[in-house]
Coordinates of C-alpha atoms (C1' of nucleotides) in Angstrom, one line a residue:
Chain A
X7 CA 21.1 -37.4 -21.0
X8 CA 21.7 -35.6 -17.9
X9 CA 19.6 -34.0 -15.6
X10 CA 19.1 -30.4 -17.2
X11 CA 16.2 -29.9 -14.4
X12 CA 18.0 -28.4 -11.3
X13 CA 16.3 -30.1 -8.0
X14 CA 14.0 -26.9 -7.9
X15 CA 12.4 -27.6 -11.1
X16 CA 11.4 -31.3 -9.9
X17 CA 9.9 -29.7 -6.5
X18 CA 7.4 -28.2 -8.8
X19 CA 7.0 -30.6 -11.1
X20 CA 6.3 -32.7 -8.1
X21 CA 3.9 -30.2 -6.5
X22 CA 2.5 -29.0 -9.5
X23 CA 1.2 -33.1 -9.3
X24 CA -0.6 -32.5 -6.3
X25 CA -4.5 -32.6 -6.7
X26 CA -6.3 -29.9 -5.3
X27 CA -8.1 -30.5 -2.1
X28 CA -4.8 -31.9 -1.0
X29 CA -1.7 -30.8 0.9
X30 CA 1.9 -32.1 1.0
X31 CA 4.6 -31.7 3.2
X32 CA 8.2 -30.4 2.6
X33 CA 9.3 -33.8 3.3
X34 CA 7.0 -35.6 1.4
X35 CA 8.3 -33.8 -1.5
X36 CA 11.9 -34.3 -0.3
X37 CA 11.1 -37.7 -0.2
X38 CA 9.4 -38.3 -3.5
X39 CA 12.6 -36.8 -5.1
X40 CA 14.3 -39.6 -3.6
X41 CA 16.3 -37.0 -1.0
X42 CA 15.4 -35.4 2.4
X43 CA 16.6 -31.9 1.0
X44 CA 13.5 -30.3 3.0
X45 CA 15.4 -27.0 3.4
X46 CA 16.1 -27.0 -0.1
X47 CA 12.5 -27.6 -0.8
X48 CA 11.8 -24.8 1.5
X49 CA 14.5 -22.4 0.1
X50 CA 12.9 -22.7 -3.5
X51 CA 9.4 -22.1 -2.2
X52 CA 10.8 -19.4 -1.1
X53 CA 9.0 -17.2 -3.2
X54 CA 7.3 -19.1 -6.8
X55 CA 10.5 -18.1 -8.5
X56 CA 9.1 -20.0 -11.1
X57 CA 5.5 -19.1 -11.7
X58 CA 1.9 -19.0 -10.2
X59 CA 2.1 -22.6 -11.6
X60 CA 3.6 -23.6 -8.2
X61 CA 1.0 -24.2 -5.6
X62 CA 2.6 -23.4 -2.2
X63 CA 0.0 -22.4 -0.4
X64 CA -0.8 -26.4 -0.8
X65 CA 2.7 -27.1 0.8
X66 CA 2.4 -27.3 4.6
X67 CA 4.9 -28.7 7.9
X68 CA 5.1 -31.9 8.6
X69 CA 3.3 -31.1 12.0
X70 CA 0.5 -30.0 9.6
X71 CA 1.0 -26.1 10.5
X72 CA 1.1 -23.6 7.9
X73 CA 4.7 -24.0 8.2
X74 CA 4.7 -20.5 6.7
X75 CA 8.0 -18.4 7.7
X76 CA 9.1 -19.1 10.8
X77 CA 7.8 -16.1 12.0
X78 CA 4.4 -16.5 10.5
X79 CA 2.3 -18.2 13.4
X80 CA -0.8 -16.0 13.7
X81 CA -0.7 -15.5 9.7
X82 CA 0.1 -12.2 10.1
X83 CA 1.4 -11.8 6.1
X84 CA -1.7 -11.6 4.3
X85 CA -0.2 -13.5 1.4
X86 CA -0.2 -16.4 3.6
X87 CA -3.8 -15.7 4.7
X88 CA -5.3 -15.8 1.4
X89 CA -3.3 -19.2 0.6
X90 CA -5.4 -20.9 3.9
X91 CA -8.4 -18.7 2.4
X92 CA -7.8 -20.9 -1.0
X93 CA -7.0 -24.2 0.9
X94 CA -11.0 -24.0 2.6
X95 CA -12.3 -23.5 -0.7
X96 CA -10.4 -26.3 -1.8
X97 CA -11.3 -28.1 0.7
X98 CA -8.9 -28.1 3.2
X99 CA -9.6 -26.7 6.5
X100 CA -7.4 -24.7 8.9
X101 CA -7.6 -24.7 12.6
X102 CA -5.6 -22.7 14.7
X103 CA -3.0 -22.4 11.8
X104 CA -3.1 -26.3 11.5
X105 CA -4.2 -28.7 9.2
X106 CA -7.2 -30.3 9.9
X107 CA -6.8 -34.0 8.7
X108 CA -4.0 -33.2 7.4
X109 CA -2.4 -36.4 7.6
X110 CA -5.7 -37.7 5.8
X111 CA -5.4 -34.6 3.0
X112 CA -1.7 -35.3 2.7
X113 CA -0.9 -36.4 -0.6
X114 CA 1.4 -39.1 -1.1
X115 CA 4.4 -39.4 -4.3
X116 CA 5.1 -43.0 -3.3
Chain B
dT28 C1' 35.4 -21.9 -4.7
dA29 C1' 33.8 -21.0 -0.1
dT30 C1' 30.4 -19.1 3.0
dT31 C1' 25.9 -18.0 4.2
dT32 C1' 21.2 -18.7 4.2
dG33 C1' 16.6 -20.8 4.5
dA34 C1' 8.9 -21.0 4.0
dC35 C1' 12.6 -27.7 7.6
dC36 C1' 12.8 -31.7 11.0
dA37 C1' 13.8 -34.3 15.1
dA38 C1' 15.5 -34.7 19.4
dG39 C1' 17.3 -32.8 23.9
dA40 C1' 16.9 -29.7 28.0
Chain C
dA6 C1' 4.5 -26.9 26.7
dT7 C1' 8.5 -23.9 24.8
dC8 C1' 13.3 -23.1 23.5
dT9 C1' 17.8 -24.6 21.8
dT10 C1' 21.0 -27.5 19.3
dG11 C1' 22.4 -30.2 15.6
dG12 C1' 21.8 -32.1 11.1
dC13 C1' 20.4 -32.2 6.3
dC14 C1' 20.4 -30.5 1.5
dA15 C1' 20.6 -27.3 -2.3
dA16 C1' 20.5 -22.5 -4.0
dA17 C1' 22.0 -17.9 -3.6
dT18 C1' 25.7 -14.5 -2.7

DNA sequence: TATTTGACCAAGA
DNA sequence: ATCTTGGCCAAAT
């Protein structure tokens, strides 16, 4: 059987996995599809082409920023503000557009 | 089919 | 510390 699923659809999958209260990295999700496509990863964030059903806001840099568009440091979009709004009610706390614990909150596919 | 892009990452200056 | 360069991969054009 081949794979049907293009690599987008096993981001989610893989995403759609995480618990809430948790956060995950591109590369963590590059690396628990057994590839380091983090731009890929990225690129199909892009914008939920597939459904609310994808948590992004729960997808953060490997430096534990927002990662949010490159041009996104002071979350100016307010899409992006309400996703760090959701994280703290989830549990996850931003500081200065960072991660706090993130390493701890990270959650790991291996 | 080829080129460009993109919400990345790591290292170098 | 910030900025630039190169590299990586897949999707979109």
């Amino acid at each position: 059987m081949p794979q049907t699923k293009s690599f987008n659809e096993k981001i989610y999958a893989l995403l759609k996995k995480v618990p809430k209260g948790k956060v995950t990295t591109y590369k963590a999700l590059a690396e628990g599809l057994n590839s380091k496509a983090y731009r890929a990863v990225g690129q199909a964030m892009r914008c939920n082409p597939y459904a609310p059903i994808v948590p992004c806001h729960r997808v953060v840099s490997s430096n534990g920023t927002l990662g949010g568009f490159r041009g996104t440091k002071d979350s100016s979009s307010k899409e992006i503000r309400k996703k760090i709004s959701m994280l703290m009610k989830e549990g996850v706390k931003i500081k200065n557009n960072k991660v706090v614990e993130f390493q701890k909150k990270l959650y790991y596919f291996l």
